[in-house]
Amino acid sequence: MKPNKISVFEYSRLKTGCEYNGVTFTPVLFESLKRFHSSSSIRYFNLIHNGVEFCGYVGVIQVDGIQIEVLPKLDRNGGDANTWRDLLIDMLREVGMLRVSAPSSSMLTLRSNSILELYFDLFITEVEYLIRTGLVKQYRRQTQNQTSLKGSIDFMRHLSKNLIHKERFFTNTSVYDQDHIWHRIISQTISLIRLISQNTQIHNRIGALELNFPQVTSQRISEKTFNKLVYNRKTENYRTAIEIARLLLLNFHPDLASGLNSVLALMFDMNVLWESFIYHSLRKQFLINSAPYTVRAQQSTEFWSTGSYRRYLRPDILIESVEDGRKYVLDTKWKDVSGSGPSPSDLQQLFAYSQFFRAARNALVYPGNSDSVQSGKYTISTEWAHSVSCSIICLGLGSNISQWQETIFKAVSKWIKSG
């Protein structure tokens, strides 16, 4: 079978005419990515001469049946694509972007093959579950011209449409069926997966879904559509399927100019993912180990205001001791600082956090090739700031996600207690 996937790492380049994983990066692919780049507000990659250079986003972009998989990596030496793909999937699962409770055998097969198809598998599994447990019905208003009087007559439209056809009635009725917004979203997602997936197993399962899923009215789905959804007792089971549908539908970019080479971009900011992963790992491990700390993400405080404007400081992670109320600020950055150390902007940012939150200790948290903690202090010669510290915590990758989370907890706990 002809390969249809290119696997690269963040900040890598693709050049036209070059071959990657047995797939040639053609001028046609390059032109499609150029059009996507100009139409998208988020810069997942930059354009270079006859090629593209990826930024700090990871995930997958599918165009013209070719998947371009962008994986995280700290350096160019350690670990292969499969190792980093598994790491990315586990991080997404831990922060709630992959809601996996009991992985199926098909999911384990797809896991080593494609991040995108893993999402397809999860969505199909959720919809199969909804069909087995019974699809929800809801009331909806229906306006139509019919030969029987049922409901209330819309007199204005009845007079304009049925002046000659006295046997008809233009009515407004309430219908209780399965044609509602929840199923319209799911139906469009099923159609999207059938359109862009080239996996035979996925296509077979999609075919079975289409046979068992009701016919529903087509509707334009936008971000406002998802924002208006309100879950209740009957629709709570739809939450996971709808969240995956939102991810797929809102990141699908049809190429309306040419009618070909539509782009599906499922990309994640690695800095945001790293921050969320550290937060979820600490919160989980604090509970498991009954540690006397609370941990909060993006805790904000106002630091500047006028009559019309307000500005806030939001450290990535704020840890507070339950016993004495002391606060500890962590600022996470996904970058390798082993050869250069932290940037001045990172240190300046953490200094501001330390002052406004009255933090006992502060640290910059980076990924690294091994675990290490370096203590440091700001050398500002003022009475109120001479003892402010800023440590550098580097967290080496674990052999598996659970072991890595334990390492994160031990490193941060040791750093807190050392002060």
PDB file of C-alpha atoms in Angstrom, residues 125-334:
ATOM      1  CA  THR A 125     -16.943   4.287  19.327  1.00  0.00           C
ATOM      2  CA  GLU A 126     -18.946   7.003  21.107  1.00  0.00           C
ATOM      3  CA  VAL A 127     -21.624   7.129  18.381  1.00  0.00           C
ATOM      4  CA  GLU A 128     -21.883   3.322  18.373  1.00  0.00           C
ATOM      5  CA  TYR A 129     -22.505   3.509  22.116  1.00  0.00           C
ATOM      6  CA  LEU A 130     -25.225   6.150  21.636  1.00  0.00           C
ATOM      7  CA  ILE A 131     -26.977   3.988  19.043  1.00  0.00           C
ATOM      8  CA  ARG A 132     -26.870   0.934  21.324  1.00  0.00           C
ATOM      9  CA  THR A 133     -28.284   2.831  24.301  1.00  0.00           C
ATOM     10  CA  GLY A 134     -30.936   4.644  22.278  1.00  0.00           C
ATOM     11  CA  LEU A 135     -30.796   7.963  20.436  1.00  0.00           C
ATOM     12  CA  VAL A 136     -32.520  10.922  22.058  1.00  0.00           C
ATOM     13  CA  LYS A 137     -35.695  12.465  20.629  1.00  0.00           C
ATOM     14  CA  GLN A 138     -36.591  16.136  20.995  1.00  0.00           C
ATOM     15  CA  TYR A 139     -39.430  18.469  20.040  1.00  0.00           C
ATOM     16  CA  ARG A 140     -38.892  20.804  17.108  1.00  0.00           C
ATOM     17  CA  ARG A 141     -41.058  23.254  15.211  1.00  0.00           C
ATOM     18  CA  GLN A 142     -41.970  22.292  11.653  1.00  0.00           C
ATOM     19  CA  THR A 143     -43.554  24.601   9.094  1.00  0.00           C
ATOM     20  CA  GLN A 144     -44.925  22.953   5.982  1.00  0.00           C
ATOM     21  CA  ASN A 145     -47.692  22.920   3.387  1.00  0.00           C
ATOM     22  CA  GLN A 146     -49.772  19.768   3.835  1.00  0.00           C
ATOM     23  CA  THR A 147     -53.111  18.260   2.829  1.00  0.00           C
ATOM     24  CA  SER A 148     -54.352  17.746   6.379  1.00  0.00           C
ATOM     25  CA  LEU A 149     -54.967  20.315   9.089  1.00  0.00           C
ATOM     26  CA  LYS A 150     -52.589  19.517  11.913  1.00  0.00           C
ATOM     27  CA  GLY A 151     -51.263  22.194  14.236  1.00  0.00           C
ATOM     28  CA  SER A 152     -51.834  25.931  13.844  1.00  0.00           C
ATOM     29  CA  ILE A 153     -52.363  27.662  10.506  1.00  0.00           C
ATOM     30  CA  ASP A 154     -49.813  30.231   9.379  1.00  0.00           C
ATOM     31  CA  PHE A 155     -52.469  32.515   7.800  1.00  0.00           C
ATOM     32  CA  MET A 156     -50.140  34.860   5.958  1.00  0.00           C
ATOM     33  CA  ARG A 157     -48.228  32.077   4.218  1.00  0.00           C
ATOM     34  CA  HIS A 158     -51.404  30.000   3.822  1.00  0.00           C
ATOM     35  CA  LEU A 159     -53.092  32.799   1.889  1.00  0.00           C
ATOM     36  CA  SER A 160     -50.038  33.436  -0.304  1.00  0.00           C
ATOM     37  CA  LYS A 161     -49.378  29.760  -1.081  1.00  0.00           C
ATOM     38  CA  ASN A 162     -52.846  28.217  -1.158  1.00  0.00           C
ATOM     39  CA  LEU A 163     -55.073  30.788  -2.811  1.00  0.00           C
ATOM     40  CA  ILE A 164     -55.823  28.276  -5.563  1.00  0.00           C
ATOM     41  CA  HIS A 165     -55.149  24.973  -3.747  1.00  0.00           C
ATOM     42  CA  LYS A 166     -58.014  25.037  -1.257  1.00  0.00           C
ATOM     43  CA  GLU A 167     -57.223  21.447  -0.185  1.00  0.00           C
ATOM     44  CA  ARG A 168     -53.884  22.433   1.402  1.00  0.00           C
ATOM     45  CA  PHE A 169     -52.977  24.027   4.716  1.00  0.00           C
ATOM     46  CA  PHE A 170     -49.796  25.895   5.618  1.00  0.00           C
ATOM     47  CA  THR A 171     -49.282  24.951   9.272  1.00  0.00           C
ATOM     48  CA  ASN A 172     -46.900  25.172  12.209  1.00  0.00           C
ATOM     49  CA  THR A 173     -46.625  21.916  14.134  1.00  0.00           C
ATOM     50  CA  SER A 174     -44.506  20.397  16.887  1.00  0.00           C
ATOM     51  CA  VAL A 175     -42.694  17.202  15.897  1.00  0.00           C
ATOM     52  CA  TYR A 176     -41.100  14.779  18.375  1.00  0.00           C
ATOM     53  CA  ASP A 177     -38.322  12.937  16.540  1.00  0.00           C
ATOM     54  CA  GLN A 178     -34.530  12.467  16.207  1.00  0.00           C
ATOM     55  CA  ASP A 179     -33.954  15.340  13.786  1.00  0.00           C
ATOM     56  CA  HIS A 180     -32.309  17.876  16.119  1.00  0.00           C
ATOM     57  CA  ILE A 181     -29.027  19.771  16.488  1.00  0.00           C
ATOM     58  CA  TRP A 182     -27.168  17.009  18.373  1.00  0.00           C
ATOM     59  CA  HIS A 183     -27.732  14.492  15.585  1.00  0.00           C
ATOM     60  CA  ARG A 184     -27.075  17.071  12.859  1.00  0.00           C
ATOM     61  CA  ILE A 185     -23.618  17.706  14.332  1.00  0.00           C
ATOM     62  CA  ILE A 186     -22.909  13.982  14.560  1.00  0.00           C
ATOM     63  CA  SER A 187     -24.198  13.371  11.024  1.00  0.00           C
ATOM     64  CA  GLN A 188     -21.911  16.045   9.554  1.00  0.00           C
ATOM     65  CA  THR A 189     -18.940  14.604  11.447  1.00  0.00           C
ATOM     66  CA  ILE A 190     -19.699  11.132  10.100  1.00  0.00           C
ATOM     67  CA  SER A 191     -19.763  12.554   6.570  1.00  0.00           C
ATOM     68  CA  LEU A 192     -16.486  14.405   7.180  1.00  0.00           C
ATOM     69  CA  ILE A 193     -14.711  11.256   8.401  1.00  0.00           C
ATOM     70  CA  ARG A 194     -15.992   9.284   5.407  1.00  0.00           C
ATOM     71  CA  LEU A 195     -14.655  12.040   3.134  1.00  0.00           C
ATOM     72  CA  ILE A 196     -11.128  12.360   4.502  1.00  0.00           C
ATOM     73  CA  SER A 197     -10.241   8.988   6.028  1.00  0.00           C
ATOM     74  CA  GLN A 198      -8.438   6.452   3.882  1.00  0.00           C
ATOM     75  CA  ASN A 199      -8.437   3.693   6.492  1.00  0.00           C
ATOM     76  CA  THR A 200     -10.491   0.653   5.377  1.00  0.00           C
ATOM     77  CA  GLN A 201     -11.444  -0.284   8.920  1.00  0.00           C
ATOM     78  CA  ILE A 202     -12.678   3.242   9.629  1.00  0.00           C
ATOM     79  CA  HIS A 203     -14.700   3.245   6.383  1.00  0.00           C
ATOM     80  CA  ASN A 204     -16.363  -0.073   7.266  1.00  0.00           C
ATOM     81  CA  ARG A 205     -17.441   1.238  10.659  1.00  0.00           C
ATOM     82  CA  ILE A 206     -18.662   4.509   9.133  1.00  0.00           C
ATOM     83  CA  GLY A 207     -20.779   2.518   6.663  1.00  0.00           C
ATOM     84  CA  ALA A 208     -22.393   0.635   9.552  1.00  0.00           C
ATOM     85  CA  LEU A 209     -23.068   3.910  11.368  1.00  0.00           C
ATOM     86  CA  GLU A 210     -24.771   5.440   8.337  1.00  0.00           C
ATOM     87  CA  LEU A 211     -27.105   2.449   8.106  1.00  0.00           C
ATOM     88  CA  ASN A 212     -28.204   2.810  11.731  1.00  0.00           C
ATOM     89  CA  PHE A 213     -28.149   6.592  12.100  1.00  0.00           C
ATOM     90  CA  PRO A 214     -31.335   8.561  11.268  1.00  0.00           C
ATOM     91  CA  GLN A 215     -31.623  10.909   8.316  1.00  0.00           C
ATOM     92  CA  VAL A 216     -31.490  14.490   9.581  1.00  0.00           C
ATOM     93  CA  THR A 217     -31.757  17.975   8.135  1.00  0.00           C
ATOM     94  CA  SER A 218     -28.537  19.541   6.891  1.00  0.00           C
ATOM     95  CA  GLN A 219     -27.476  22.613   8.867  1.00  0.00           C
ATOM     96  CA  ARG A 220     -24.478  24.934   8.828  1.00  0.00           C
ATOM     97  CA  ILE A 221     -22.371  24.152  11.901  1.00  0.00           C
ATOM     98  CA  SER A 222     -20.189  26.920  13.332  1.00  0.00           C
ATOM     99  CA  GLU A 223     -18.542  27.752  16.635  1.00  0.00           C
ATOM    100  CA  LYS A 224     -21.716  29.592  17.704  1.00  0.00           C
ATOM    101  CA  THR A 225     -23.646  26.352  17.222  1.00  0.00           C
ATOM    102  CA  PHE A 226     -21.488  24.569  19.793  1.00  0.00           C
ATOM    103  CA  ASN A 227     -21.517  27.526  22.201  1.00  0.00           C
ATOM    104  CA  LYS A 228     -25.323  27.465  22.303  1.00  0.00           C
ATOM    105  CA  LEU A 229     -25.541  23.780  23.270  1.00  0.00           C
ATOM    106  CA  VAL A 230     -26.866  23.098  26.758  1.00  0.00           C
ATOM    107  CA  TYR A 231     -26.405  19.609  28.171  1.00  0.00           C
ATOM    108  CA  ASN A 232     -29.107  18.028  30.308  1.00  0.00           C
ATOM    109  CA  ARG A 233     -29.873  14.632  31.774  1.00  0.00           C
ATOM    110  CA  LYS A 234     -30.792  13.158  28.385  1.00  0.00           C
ATOM    111  CA  THR A 235     -27.934  14.646  26.345  1.00  0.00           C
ATOM    112  CA  GLU A 236     -25.034  14.287  28.819  1.00  0.00           C
ATOM    113  CA  ASN A 237     -24.042  11.002  27.123  1.00  0.00           C
ATOM    114  CA  TYR A 238     -23.459  12.989  23.926  1.00  0.00           C
ATOM    115  CA  ARG A 239     -20.750  15.182  25.473  1.00  0.00           C
ATOM    116  CA  THR A 240     -17.642  13.229  24.386  1.00  0.00           C
ATOM    117  CA  ALA A 241     -18.908  12.677  20.832  1.00  0.00           C
ATOM    118  CA  ILE A 242     -19.843  16.359  20.506  1.00  0.00           C
ATOM    119  CA  GLU A 243     -16.458  17.521  21.847  1.00  0.00           C
ATOM    120  CA  ILE A 244     -14.632  15.399  19.268  1.00  0.00           C
ATOM    121  CA  ALA A 245     -17.051  16.592  16.566  1.00  0.00           C
ATOM    122  CA  ARG A 246     -16.288  20.189  17.537  1.00  0.00           C
ATOM    123  CA  LEU A 247     -12.563  19.536  17.243  1.00  0.00           C
ATOM    124  CA  LEU A 248     -12.935  17.994  13.782  1.00  0.00           C
ATOM    125  CA  LEU A 249     -15.590  20.244  12.235  1.00  0.00           C
ATOM    126  CA  LEU A 250     -14.131  23.566  13.379  1.00  0.00           C
ATOM    127  CA  ASN A 251     -10.644  22.611  12.210  1.00  0.00           C
ATOM    128  CA  PHE A 252     -11.752  21.482   8.757  1.00  0.00           C
ATOM    129  CA  HIS A 253     -10.938  24.040   6.053  1.00  0.00           C
ATOM    130  CA  PRO A 254     -12.526  23.260   2.659  1.00  0.00           C
ATOM    131  CA  ASP A 255     -10.603  24.703  -0.266  1.00  0.00           C
ATOM    132  CA  LEU A 256     -13.499  26.519  -1.910  1.00  0.00           C
ATOM    133  CA  ALA A 257     -11.287  28.120  -4.549  1.00  0.00           C
ATOM    134  CA  SER A 258     -10.281  24.912  -6.283  1.00  0.00           C
ATOM    135  CA  GLY A 259     -12.726  22.394  -4.846  1.00  0.00           C
ATOM    136  CA  LEU A 260      -9.775  20.126  -4.105  1.00  0.00           C
ATOM    137  CA  ASN A 261      -7.221  19.549  -1.371  1.00  0.00           C
ATOM    138  CA  SER A 262      -9.349  20.543   1.610  1.00  0.00           C
ATOM    139  CA  VAL A 263      -7.321  20.763   4.807  1.00  0.00           C
ATOM    140  CA  LEU A 264      -8.043  19.294   8.229  1.00  0.00           C
ATOM    141  CA  ALA A 265      -5.662  20.719  10.821  1.00  0.00           C
ATOM    142  CA  LEU A 266      -5.742  19.155  14.283  1.00  0.00           C
ATOM    143  CA  MET A 267      -2.906  21.042  15.933  1.00  0.00           C
ATOM    144  CA  PHE A 268      -2.081  21.839  19.556  1.00  0.00           C
ATOM    145  CA  ASP A 269       0.135  24.554  21.009  1.00  0.00           C
ATOM    146  CA  MET A 270       2.917  22.604  22.713  1.00  0.00           C
ATOM    147  CA  ASN A 271       3.473  25.308  25.332  1.00  0.00           C
ATOM    148  CA  VAL A 272      -0.192  25.201  26.333  1.00  0.00           C
ATOM    149  CA  LEU A 273      -0.197  21.394  26.321  1.00  0.00           C
ATOM    150  CA  TRP A 274       2.943  21.275  28.507  1.00  0.00           C
ATOM    151  CA  GLU A 275       1.434  23.738  30.989  1.00  0.00           C
ATOM    152  CA  SER A 276      -1.828  21.801  31.176  1.00  0.00           C
ATOM    153  CA  PHE A 277       0.003  18.483  31.521  1.00  0.00           C
ATOM    154  CA  ILE A 278       2.121  19.732  34.445  1.00  0.00           C
ATOM    155  CA  TYR A 279      -0.979  21.128  36.149  1.00  0.00           C
ATOM    156  CA  HIS A 280      -3.041  17.937  35.747  1.00  0.00           C
ATOM    157  CA  SER A 281      -0.096  15.764  36.797  1.00  0.00           C
ATOM    158  CA  LEU A 282       0.488  17.756  39.991  1.00  0.00           C
ATOM    159  CA  ARG A 283      -3.187  17.875  40.888  1.00  0.00           C
ATOM    160  CA  LYS A 284      -3.492  14.125  40.361  1.00  0.00           C
ATOM    161  CA  GLN A 285      -0.356  13.272  42.326  1.00  0.00           C
ATOM    162  CA  PHE A 286      -1.194  15.650  45.205  1.00  0.00           C
ATOM    163  CA  LEU A 287      -4.492  13.780  45.625  1.00  0.00           C
ATOM    164  CA  ILE A 288      -2.909  10.327  45.347  1.00  0.00           C
ATOM    165  CA  ASN A 289      -0.196  11.165  47.869  1.00  0.00           C
ATOM    166  CA  SER A 290      -2.452  13.250  50.164  1.00  0.00           C
ATOM    167  CA  ALA A 291      -0.005  16.152  49.901  1.00  0.00           C
ATOM    168  CA  PRO A 292      -1.071  19.243  51.909  1.00  0.00           C
ATOM    169  CA  TYR A 293      -1.175  21.537  48.883  1.00  0.00           C
ATOM    170  CA  THR A 294      -3.757  22.953  46.517  1.00  0.00           C
ATOM    171  CA  VAL A 295      -2.862  23.636  42.915  1.00  0.00           C
ATOM    172  CA  ARG A 296      -4.588  26.074  40.565  1.00  0.00           C
ATOM    173  CA  ALA A 297      -3.991  26.997  36.939  1.00  0.00           C
ATOM    174  CA  GLN A 298      -4.081  30.505  35.468  1.00  0.00           C
ATOM    175  CA  GLN A 299      -4.912  32.180  38.784  1.00  0.00           C
ATOM    176  CA  SER A 300      -5.140  35.871  37.947  1.00  0.00           C
ATOM    177  CA  THR A 301      -4.686  39.065  39.936  1.00  0.00           C
ATOM    178  CA  GLU A 302      -5.114  42.658  38.796  1.00  0.00           C
ATOM    179  CA  PHE A 303      -1.842  44.597  38.595  1.00  0.00           C
ATOM    180  CA  TRP A 304      -2.732  47.737  36.611  1.00  0.00           C
ATOM    181  CA  SER A 305      -5.894  49.693  35.935  1.00  0.00           C
ATOM    182  CA  THR A 306      -7.285  53.024  34.775  1.00  0.00           C
ATOM    183  CA  GLY A 307     -10.873  54.185  34.554  1.00  0.00           C
ATOM    184  CA  SER A 308     -11.382  52.176  31.370  1.00  0.00           C
ATOM    185  CA  TYR A 309      -8.773  49.406  31.325  1.00  0.00           C
ATOM    186  CA  ARG A 310      -7.601  46.618  33.596  1.00  0.00           C
ATOM    187  CA  ARG A 311      -4.636  44.297  33.186  1.00  0.00           C
ATOM    188  CA  TYR A 312      -3.981  41.043  34.993  1.00  0.00           C
ATOM    189  CA  LEU A 313      -1.089  38.723  35.807  1.00  0.00           C
ATOM    190  CA  ARG A 314      -1.796  35.033  35.298  1.00  0.00           C
ATOM    191  CA  PRO A 315       0.948  32.620  36.354  1.00  0.00           C
ATOM    192  CA  ASP A 316       0.685  29.189  34.795  1.00  0.00           C
ATOM    193  CA  ILE A 317       0.464  27.273  38.087  1.00  0.00           C
ATOM    194  CA  LEU A 318      -0.048  28.516  41.642  1.00  0.00           C
ATOM    195  CA  ILE A 319       0.539  26.079  44.512  1.00  0.00           C
ATOM    196  CA  GLU A 320      -0.613  26.965  48.023  1.00  0.00           C
ATOM    197  CA  SER A 321       0.161  25.178  51.273  1.00  0.00           C
ATOM    198  CA  VAL A 322      -2.905  24.127  53.242  1.00  0.00           C
ATOM    199  CA  GLU A 323      -0.902  24.228  56.477  1.00  0.00           C
ATOM    200  CA  ASP A 324       0.649  27.707  56.438  1.00  0.00           C
ATOM    201  CA  GLY A 325      -0.760  29.394  53.314  1.00  0.00           C
ATOM    202  CA  ARG A 326       2.625  29.861  51.639  1.00  0.00           C
ATOM    203  CA  LYS A 327       2.438  30.228  47.863  1.00  0.00           C
ATOM    204  CA  TYR A 328       4.666  28.799  45.154  1.00  0.00           C
ATOM    205  CA  VAL A 329       4.581  29.956  41.524  1.00  0.00           C
ATOM    206  CA  LEU A 330       5.495  27.739  38.569  1.00  0.00           C
ATOM    207  CA  ASP A 331       5.850  29.060  35.041  1.00  0.00           C
ATOM    208  CA  THR A 332       6.104  26.348  32.379  1.00  0.00           C
ATOM    209  CA  LYS A 333       7.968  26.596  29.078  1.00  0.00           C
ATOM    210  CA  TRP A 334       8.281  23.872  26.458  1.00  0.00           C
TER     211      TRP A 334
END
